[in-house]
Structure formats: C-alpha cells, structure tokens
Amino acid sequence: MRSSGSLVIILSFFMALTVAIVPLPDWAVNLRPEAVTMMLIYWCLALPERVGVGIGWLVGLFMDVAKGALLGQYALSLTIVAWLTLKLHQRIRVFPPWQQALSVLILVGLGQIVILWVKGIIGQSPQSWTYWLPAVTSSILWPWFFPLMRRVRHYYKVS
Amino acid sequence: MIVLIIASVAMMSVDHRSQNLQFLRAAISIFVLPAQYLVNIPVEAGYWAGESLQSRGQLEDDNAQLKMQNTLLKTQLQKLNAIEAENQRLRQLLRSSKRVGEKILIGEVIAVDLDPFSRQLVLNKGIDADVFEGQPILDADGVMGQVVHVAAFNSIAMLITDPNHAIPIQVNRNGLRAIAVGTGNQQQLDIPNLPNNTDIKEGDLLITSGLGGRFPPGYPVARVTKVETNPAEAYARITAEPTAKLDRNREVLMVWPESRLNKPDLTQVPAEDSADGSPQKTPAQATTP
C-alpha cells in the first residue's frame, strides 16, 4: 500500500518535470506553467506528513539539472515553497477553488522571486516582465489541476 | 529546513565558482534523461515522418542539388590541399608549431526547452563520447557555442547568443581583434569596446581568433550587420548576426581542439572509438587536415 503510493508520487513528479522541459511553440514558451511547483504544492496540501521540505529540495535538484540551471537554485525555491505550503496547508485545503488559485499564484510567485534573486546575484536577471507569467498560468490552471490530481490520488489510493 | 536552505546556498556558491559539483550533476542527470528522451520522441517522429513521406521527385531534386554542391566543394578542396601544403611548408620554414588535425564528432540536439531567458541546447553526447566542458560546438556555417555541463550520456551547450557568453573574434579582412558578446536575441551579437574610428564595416566577416584557447582559430562566427558611430559616445555601437543557424539545427559538430588531442591521456581516444563499434548512433568521425 505504502510503496505503491510512493510510486504514484514519484511518477507524478516525473510527469511534471516532463511538462517543464517539453518544447513549446514560441508564443507559449513564456506561458509554461510551473508544473513541478504546482505538483509539490498539491502533494504538500494532500499529504503533508509524507511530502514536505525534504522532497521539495530533492525535486528542486532534479529540476536544476533538467533545466541546466545553477545547482541549488530550484532546490532553494522549492524548499521555501514547500515549507510555506506546509505552514498554511490546513487553511488552503478548505479554501474555495478561486481562493486556492490565488494562494497558488502567491506561492509560485514567491518561488519565482527566490529564483529571480539567485539569478540577480549571479548576474543573469531576466530583462522582461514575461518572467512572471508562469505564476499566472499556474494559478489559472489550478482549479482544473487540483480535482484532477485528487481523482488520481483517490484512484490509486495514495495516502 | 534550515539545513536544506544552507545546503542549497552552499551548493549554488560552489557550483557558480568551481566545477566541483559536476559529478553530482552528472549523477542526477541520469534520472532526468528518460524525461528528456520522452519529450524528444514526438519531435523525432515528426522528422522521421517528414523524411519517409517525401516524394520521389523531391528526393531526386535534392540528390541533383547535393551532387552539384559536392562537385563545387571538391573543386575548392583541390585548391585547399595545395594551400594547406604550402602553409605547412612555410610554417616549417618559420619553425613555428605545426597545426595538427582536430577531431570532430556529430552530436544531435535533443528537443528540450530550458530556461527561456538563456540560450542553451541539450546534446545527446556526454562523458561516454569524451565530451568535455568548454568544448566548441560548430555547425556547417560557423561557431554555435560551447559545452557548459557534461553528464554521462548528454551535455548542455551554451550558444554564442546567450547573454552570459563572450567569444574572442577577429575581423577576417584586417585581423582586428575584439570580443563578441551574446545578447539573448537569437540573431544578434554585440561587439563592445571598439573606438569610433575602428576599421570595421557592415558585412565584415568575424572569425574566431583562437585567443583564450577555447575555440580553434579561423572558424566564422558572425557577419557585421550594423556599425553606429556617435561622436558623443566613447565607443561605436556594433552588432553582428551569427553565421551559424543557431535555432534551426538538429545536428552539430563537436570539435576536439589539437591541444586536447595532444594530451597523453586522450591520445588513444580516436582508436578506441572505432574499435568498440561505437554504441552511439553512427558518430560520423572525421579528422580535418
């Protein structure tokens, strides 16, 4: 039971990582949702006792390698997002969808602020406001993403 | 939590300043590899379909055109051989070091999107093919960039248009040396710090100068598109367009410069590659004279 649940969680993060690197047409590149961050927020809300800061850090490392970024940049950002989600999970869980989406906007945006900060320090700061669009698309997609993941979780009885 | 944050920050600073975390990156990238290949499958399928569904007439056209091009190139090569020999002889006369061949391998671009604010590519050759950090990447028309991260079976290359990339260049016409800096725009390089009275014109070909020891000298990099001189400013504003097709390539050439080949621990590399039947997809190998 427990092991099969872990497999579902690992696979879901793998799918999110795939979404993060799948080639998109030029107009959509800046709209790519932060699938990995969304997945992490979902699992932190659903199973706060199993998925937390440690998993967030590990997934962040994979993300760093997949994206060819500075090693530790996504790890730091996802650690902080996971921590904050754990702090707030009891509140966010009972929010209506639109309020949840708003919280996701803030959480993903916060993760992006951390990355922006790191990039600024090493002198690669992005020059365009489109940098913030992924947070918006993530929160717009959240009301569909959350029920979908909940169905997946119930179907595979992950607990 | 605190421990992990400190670990991340420590890792970032180490990774930014030195190459000590390369092994960690290589280890993790093995797990990321399936995702990258999964993402690449539809793109590969598209190319495959495009190739196998071409009409006979089109193939014949292509064939004729390639034959003509081949004849042309062969004619030029005849001249080149003579010039090469002459160059070699003159160098001997001058007692300067001889230029030996460079080893070249063809790498394929894996269709993976990285950070949209930097210009990087994922290539399907890694430590298994002796790819090393800082290795120059070329295409048929010019320099594309260099390898920045190497993993076991793939590597990440930074293009010359990345805002963090700079390449030492030379104006082909008069040998003027400069540096070409990436802008993040796929079609544009900046050439900063050249005074207003510099002898550089629109249409000048810029080639690698070989200074810095990273890129082999003499490969085309870019063509100057605009020279703006404003007497109020100390330097001219010069932009150039890369000659390589940076965003349209599926295959790239990875070059091992002579300095790398002369190292004792790497001398047996070419022999080894041909001996073990090459597990990779036909690493077409050639040495230029």
XYZ file of C-alpha atoms in Angstrom:
448
model
C 0.000 0.000 0.000
C 2.560 2.467 1.123
C 5.065 1.583 -1.572
C 2.512 1.768 -4.408
C 1.562 5.231 -3.200
C 5.182 6.330 -3.341
C 5.390 5.166 -6.929
C 2.431 7.349 -7.879
C 4.051 10.358 -6.215
C 7.362 9.745 -7.984
C 5.636 9.277 -11.336
C 3.592 12.441 -10.856
C 6.753 14.447 -10.222
C 8.334 12.827 -13.276
C 5.376 13.926 -15.414
C 5.625 17.441 -14.003
C 9.340 17.516 -14.859
C 8.476 16.421 -18.385
C 5.995 19.261 -18.711
C 8.724 21.617 -17.505
C 11.054 20.728 -20.394
C 8.676 19.830 -23.224
C 9.348 22.044 -26.260
C 6.596 24.597 -26.788
C 5.935 26.951 -29.696
C 7.492 30.378 -29.318
C 4.342 32.179 -28.226
C 3.746 29.679 -25.419
C 7.260 29.459 -24.013
C 6.711 32.263 -21.532
C 3.298 30.893 -20.542
C 4.602 27.495 -19.447
C 3.053 26.730 -16.037
C 5.412 25.810 -13.218
C 4.185 22.234 -13.211
C 6.761 20.988 -10.718
C 5.926 23.695 -8.190
C 2.202 23.027 -8.655
C 2.723 19.298 -8.129
C 4.745 19.963 -4.994
C 2.075 22.300 -3.622
C -0.588 19.671 -4.345
C 1.224 16.874 -2.521
C 2.082 19.177 0.388
C -1.617 20.007 0.718
C -2.822 16.444 0.300
C -0.203 14.506 2.248
C 1.649 16.983 4.445
C 3.001 14.159 6.607
C 4.681 12.446 3.649
C 5.682 15.133 1.184
C 7.410 18.147 2.591
C 10.515 20.239 2.645
C 12.917 17.340 2.011
C 11.070 16.086 -1.054
C 10.797 19.663 -2.297
C 14.544 20.077 -2.053
C 15.218 16.790 -3.862
C 12.769 17.570 -6.657
C 14.353 21.011 -6.931
C 17.746 19.424 -7.528
C 16.329 17.322 -10.370
C 14.751 20.443 -11.774
C 18.096 22.259 -11.642
C 19.768 19.528 -13.640
C 16.915 19.210 -16.132
C 16.881 22.948 -16.753
C 20.646 23.337 -16.815
C 20.364 25.931 -14.085
C 22.725 26.684 -11.246
C 22.703 23.645 -8.964
C 20.582 24.517 -5.930
C 18.552 27.351 -7.372
C 15.268 25.478 -7.834
C 16.117 23.406 -4.754
C 16.138 26.552 -2.617
C 12.987 27.924 -4.217
C 11.017 24.678 -3.870
C 12.204 24.177 -0.292
C 10.765 27.537 0.667
C 7.531 26.943 -1.258
C 7.103 23.536 0.410
C 7.747 24.985 3.840
C 5.211 27.740 3.371
C 2.623 25.349 1.959
C 3.061 23.083 4.972
C 2.598 26.063 7.269
C -0.633 27.050 5.532
C -1.954 23.687 4.340
C -4.835 23.477 6.792
C -6.120 26.822 5.675
C -5.544 26.412 1.925
C -7.166 22.959 1.897
C -10.583 24.348 2.831
C -10.455 27.377 0.554
C -12.893 27.556 -2.388
C -11.154 26.963 -5.756
C -10.663 30.613 -6.682
C -9.068 31.385 -3.339
C -6.866 28.344 -3.688
C -5.812 29.576 -7.104
C -4.900 32.889 -5.548
C -2.771 31.159 -2.914
C -1.047 29.200 -5.689
C -0.360 32.450 -7.508
C 1.343 33.774 -4.402
C 3.264 30.557 -3.665
C 4.527 30.090 -7.236
C 5.303 33.787 -7.422
C 7.297 33.507 -4.222
C 9.271 30.607 -5.678
C 9.979 32.757 -8.710
C 11.105 35.646 -6.541
C 13.676 33.348 -4.927
C 14.947 32.265 -8.350
C 14.998 35.850 -9.581
C 17.024 36.769 -6.551
C 19.563 33.991 -7.185
C 19.781 34.910 -10.860
C 20.276 38.533 -9.931
C 23.177 37.645 -7.661
C 24.977 35.717 -10.401
C 24.166 38.435 -12.926
C 21.638 36.693 -15.183
C 18.492 38.540 -14.234
C 15.790 38.286 -16.931
C 15.018 41.567 -18.630
C 11.338 41.102 -19.300
C 8.115 41.163 -17.297
C 7.091 37.929 -19.031
C 9.219 36.231 -16.373
C 6.165 36.407 -14.070
C 3.659 34.851 -16.484
C 4.209 31.235 -15.317
C 2.829 32.140 -11.886
C -0.335 33.485 -13.519
C -0.835 30.483 -15.806
C -0.187 28.135 -12.895
C -2.900 29.751 -10.828
C -5.311 29.847 -13.782
C -4.795 26.110 -14.331
C -5.033 25.247 -10.639
C -8.876 24.855 -10.453
C -8.547 22.064 -13.064
C -5.277 20.660 -11.799
C -6.410 20.192 -8.204
C -9.519 17.996 -8.856
C -7.558 16.023 -11.448
C -4.808 15.222 -9.002
C -7.331 14.451 -6.279
C -9.004 11.944 -8.564
C -5.630 10.393 -9.377
C -4.826 10.182 -5.695
C -8.132 8.531 -4.801
C -7.967 6.170 -7.759
C -4.553 4.861 -6.741
C -5.439 5.134 -3.040
C -2.351 7.121 -2.164
C -2.400 8.069 1.487
C 14.530 23.244 6.672
C 17.382 25.481 7.734
C 19.867 22.727 6.917
C 18.428 22.334 3.418
C 18.488 26.065 2.771
C 22.095 26.253 3.859
C 22.863 23.232 1.681
C 21.228 24.880 -1.343
C 23.047 28.137 -0.830
C 26.360 26.327 -0.320
C 25.767 24.280 -3.459
C 24.920 27.333 -5.506
C 28.033 29.170 -4.482
C 30.253 26.150 -5.129
C 28.594 25.478 -8.481
C 28.905 29.102 -9.502
C 32.588 29.374 -8.737
C 34.071 25.968 -9.460
C 33.455 22.698 -11.234
C 33.492 20.517 -8.129
C 29.808 19.602 -8.307
C 29.997 18.266 -11.833
C 29.835 14.671 -10.614
C 26.598 15.370 -8.709
C 25.040 16.968 -11.743
C 26.134 14.038 -13.893
C 24.663 11.551 -11.421
C 21.302 13.318 -11.206
C 21.083 13.811 -14.933
C 20.910 10.056 -15.467
C 17.488 10.164 -13.798
C 16.432 13.168 -15.843
C 17.484 11.511 -19.103
C 14.266 9.465 -19.575
C 12.199 12.646 -19.308
C 14.358 14.323 -21.925
C 14.063 11.421 -24.349
C 10.324 11.144 -23.717
C 9.921 14.787 -24.624
C 12.039 14.294 -27.717
C 10.011 11.383 -29.146
C 7.262 13.401 -30.904
C 9.853 15.668 -32.461
C 11.867 12.689 -33.711
C 8.688 11.114 -35.039
C 7.894 14.306 -36.902
C 11.288 14.334 -38.581
C 11.036 10.646 -39.378
C 7.614 11.097 -40.958
C 8.836 14.092 -42.918
C 11.773 12.131 -44.255
C 9.929 8.948 -45.155
C 6.954 10.674 -46.759
C 8.954 12.808 -49.158
C 8.016 12.444 -52.787
C 10.328 10.812 -55.274
C 10.602 13.990 -57.303
C 11.730 15.964 -54.309
C 14.338 13.369 -53.437
C 15.648 13.483 -56.988
C 15.862 17.255 -56.835
C 17.711 17.062 -53.536
C 20.075 14.482 -54.949
C 20.893 16.548 -58.006
C 21.475 19.620 -55.907
C 23.727 17.781 -53.472
C 25.736 16.297 -56.339
C 26.295 19.735 -57.776
C 27.295 21.105 -54.402
C 29.642 18.190 -53.880
C 31.394 18.855 -57.193
C 31.763 22.501 -56.301
C 33.174 21.736 -52.883
C 35.575 19.157 -54.304
C 36.930 21.709 -56.730
C 37.504 24.123 -53.891
C 39.114 21.385 -51.845
C 41.727 20.748 -54.548
C 42.915 24.291 -54.161
C 42.758 23.973 -50.397
C 45.037 20.943 -50.355
C 47.730 22.825 -52.219
C 47.358 25.815 -49.926
C 47.449 23.592 -46.871
C 50.687 22.011 -48.022
C 52.181 25.397 -48.739
C 51.114 26.678 -45.341
C 52.682 23.657 -43.667
C 55.932 24.238 -45.549
C 56.026 27.925 -44.659
C 55.404 27.121 -41.036
C 58.296 24.698 -41.095
C 60.455 27.417 -42.571
C 59.417 29.702 -39.744
C 59.969 26.873 -37.242
C 56.565 27.531 -35.725
C 54.458 24.738 -34.356
C 52.557 22.646 -36.843
C 48.804 22.575 -36.783
C 47.601 19.045 -36.422
C 44.117 17.822 -37.166
C 41.115 18.381 -34.977
C 38.829 15.521 -34.097
C 35.190 16.086 -34.952
C 32.078 14.227 -33.863
C 28.457 14.843 -34.812
C 26.095 15.416 -31.907
C 22.338 15.558 -32.121
C 20.231 18.221 -30.465
C 17.616 16.794 -28.119
C 14.483 18.918 -28.365
C 14.221 20.103 -24.787
C 13.256 23.557 -23.633
C 15.477 25.066 -20.994
C 15.270 28.437 -19.314
C 13.631 30.798 -21.851
C 15.913 33.616 -20.714
C 19.145 31.876 -21.672
C 20.224 30.245 -24.913
C 21.165 26.649 -24.278
C 20.824 23.301 -26.033
C 20.813 19.712 -24.847
C 23.045 17.416 -26.911
C 22.980 13.621 -26.987
C 26.704 13.097 -26.351
C 28.262 13.113 -22.914
C 31.164 11.674 -20.992
C 30.673 8.441 -22.941
C 31.868 10.251 -26.069
C 34.648 12.142 -24.235
C 32.832 15.437 -24.426
C 34.436 17.935 -22.069
C 33.464 21.245 -20.553
C 34.313 24.193 -22.739
C 34.229 22.124 -25.899
C 33.447 24.186 -29.016
C 30.235 23.405 -30.923
C 30.007 24.258 -34.612
C 27.646 23.795 -37.490
C 28.261 23.863 -41.221
C 28.181 27.679 -41.292
C 30.019 28.726 -38.185
C 30.538 28.586 -34.457
C 27.444 27.802 -32.387
C 28.724 27.827 -28.832
C 30.399 25.678 -26.234
C 29.587 22.866 -23.842
C 28.897 24.064 -20.299
C 27.706 20.948 -18.471
C 28.633 17.360 -19.236
C 26.672 14.379 -17.935
C 27.068 10.675 -18.577
C 25.091 10.478 -21.819
C 24.210 14.052 -22.634
C 25.530 17.533 -22.282
C 24.301 21.109 -22.243
C 25.783 23.635 -24.611
C 25.581 27.412 -24.343
C 25.079 29.265 -27.607
C 27.141 32.313 -28.540
C 23.975 34.425 -28.287
C 23.472 33.631 -24.582
C 23.767 36.833 -22.545
C 26.493 35.163 -20.465
C 28.615 34.170 -23.427
C 31.502 36.043 -24.979
C 33.786 34.815 -27.720
C 37.145 36.246 -28.833
C 36.951 37.168 -32.507
C 38.918 38.732 -35.282
C 37.801 40.681 -38.324
C 38.678 38.455 -41.257
C 39.521 41.393 -43.523
C 42.214 43.040 -41.405
C 42.825 40.881 -38.332
C 41.371 43.365 -35.859
C 40.724 41.594 -32.568
C 37.596 42.042 -30.456
C 35.094 40.205 -28.311
C 31.583 39.298 -29.388
C 29.062 39.185 -26.565
C 25.686 37.450 -26.699
C 22.528 39.492 -26.272
C 19.889 36.827 -25.625
C 18.464 37.639 -29.044
C 18.988 34.667 -31.365
C 20.021 36.848 -34.306
C 22.322 39.355 -32.645
C 25.756 39.662 -31.110
C 27.237 42.852 -29.666
C 30.824 43.890 -30.175
C 31.541 46.333 -27.367
C 34.560 48.487 -26.537
C 35.693 49.336 -30.043
C 36.525 53.034 -30.575
C 34.588 55.112 -33.099
C 37.451 55.190 -35.588
C 37.921 51.430 -35.732
C 38.232 49.929 -39.169
C 35.139 47.740 -39.171
C 32.381 47.838 -41.740
C 28.982 46.369 -42.392
C 29.300 42.940 -43.968
C 32.691 42.174 -42.409
C 33.123 38.517 -41.553
C 34.161 37.851 -37.960
C 36.144 34.685 -37.289
C 37.385 33.058 -34.107
C 40.770 34.392 -33.124
C 41.779 31.379 -31.055
C 42.854 33.616 -28.194
C 41.765 32.256 -24.855
C 42.445 28.774 -26.112
C 38.852 27.640 -26.087
C 37.796 27.932 -29.697
C 40.028 26.808 -32.538
C 41.101 29.795 -34.663
C 39.714 30.582 -38.084
C 36.072 29.494 -37.879
C 33.432 32.013 -38.961
C 31.329 33.411 -36.121
C 29.223 36.287 -37.389
C 28.788 38.964 -40.007
C 28.623 42.628 -39.009
C 25.129 43.994 -39.623
C 25.325 47.491 -38.226
C 28.026 49.963 -37.232
C 26.742 53.062 -35.487
C 29.190 55.763 -34.603
C 28.086 58.556 -32.382
C 30.720 61.205 -31.613
C 29.145 61.751 -28.206
C 29.955 58.223 -27.138
C 33.347 56.728 -26.475
C 32.733 53.533 -28.361
C 30.994 52.539 -31.555
C 27.819 50.501 -31.330
C 28.429 47.415 -33.416
C 26.077 44.481 -33.889
C 26.597 41.286 -35.840
C 24.491 38.342 -36.903
C 25.759 34.804 -36.234
C 26.535 32.857 -39.391
C 25.578 29.541 -37.781
C 21.915 28.549 -37.942
C 21.519 28.618 -34.192
C 17.811 27.849 -33.980
C 17.416 25.576 -36.977
C 19.958 22.847 -36.390
C 19.340 19.253 -35.458
C 22.930 18.183 -35.802
C 26.005 19.958 -34.516
C 29.718 19.321 -34.842
C 31.645 18.865 -31.629
C 35.332 19.682 -32.001
C 38.292 18.437 -30.040
C 40.999 21.066 -30.493
C 44.566 19.948 -31.105
C 45.717 20.926 -27.622
C 43.195 18.486 -26.218
C 44.234 15.685 -28.570
C 47.901 16.088 -27.749
C 47.321 15.336 -24.101
C 48.767 11.898 -23.327
C 45.614 10.613 -21.623
C 43.495 11.349 -24.651
C 45.709 10.137 -27.471
C 44.025 6.764 -27.740
C 40.539 8.227 -27.980
C 40.033 8.013 -31.760
C 41.370 4.458 -31.926
C 39.186 3.340 -29.057
C 36.053 4.807 -30.590
C 36.437 2.997 -33.857
C 37.449 -0.238 -32.169
C 34.453 -0.774 -29.927
C 31.961 -0.483 -32.756
C 30.560 2.792 -31.451
C 27.446 2.224 -29.324
C 26.153 5.658 -30.308
C 24.071 6.317 -33.381
C 26.817 6.454 -36.055
C 29.192 9.012 -34.602
C 30.470 10.047 -38.005
C 34.055 10.762 -37.296
C 36.482 12.726 -39.364
C 39.727 14.494 -38.978
C 40.327 17.665 -40.840
C 43.862 18.115 -42.066
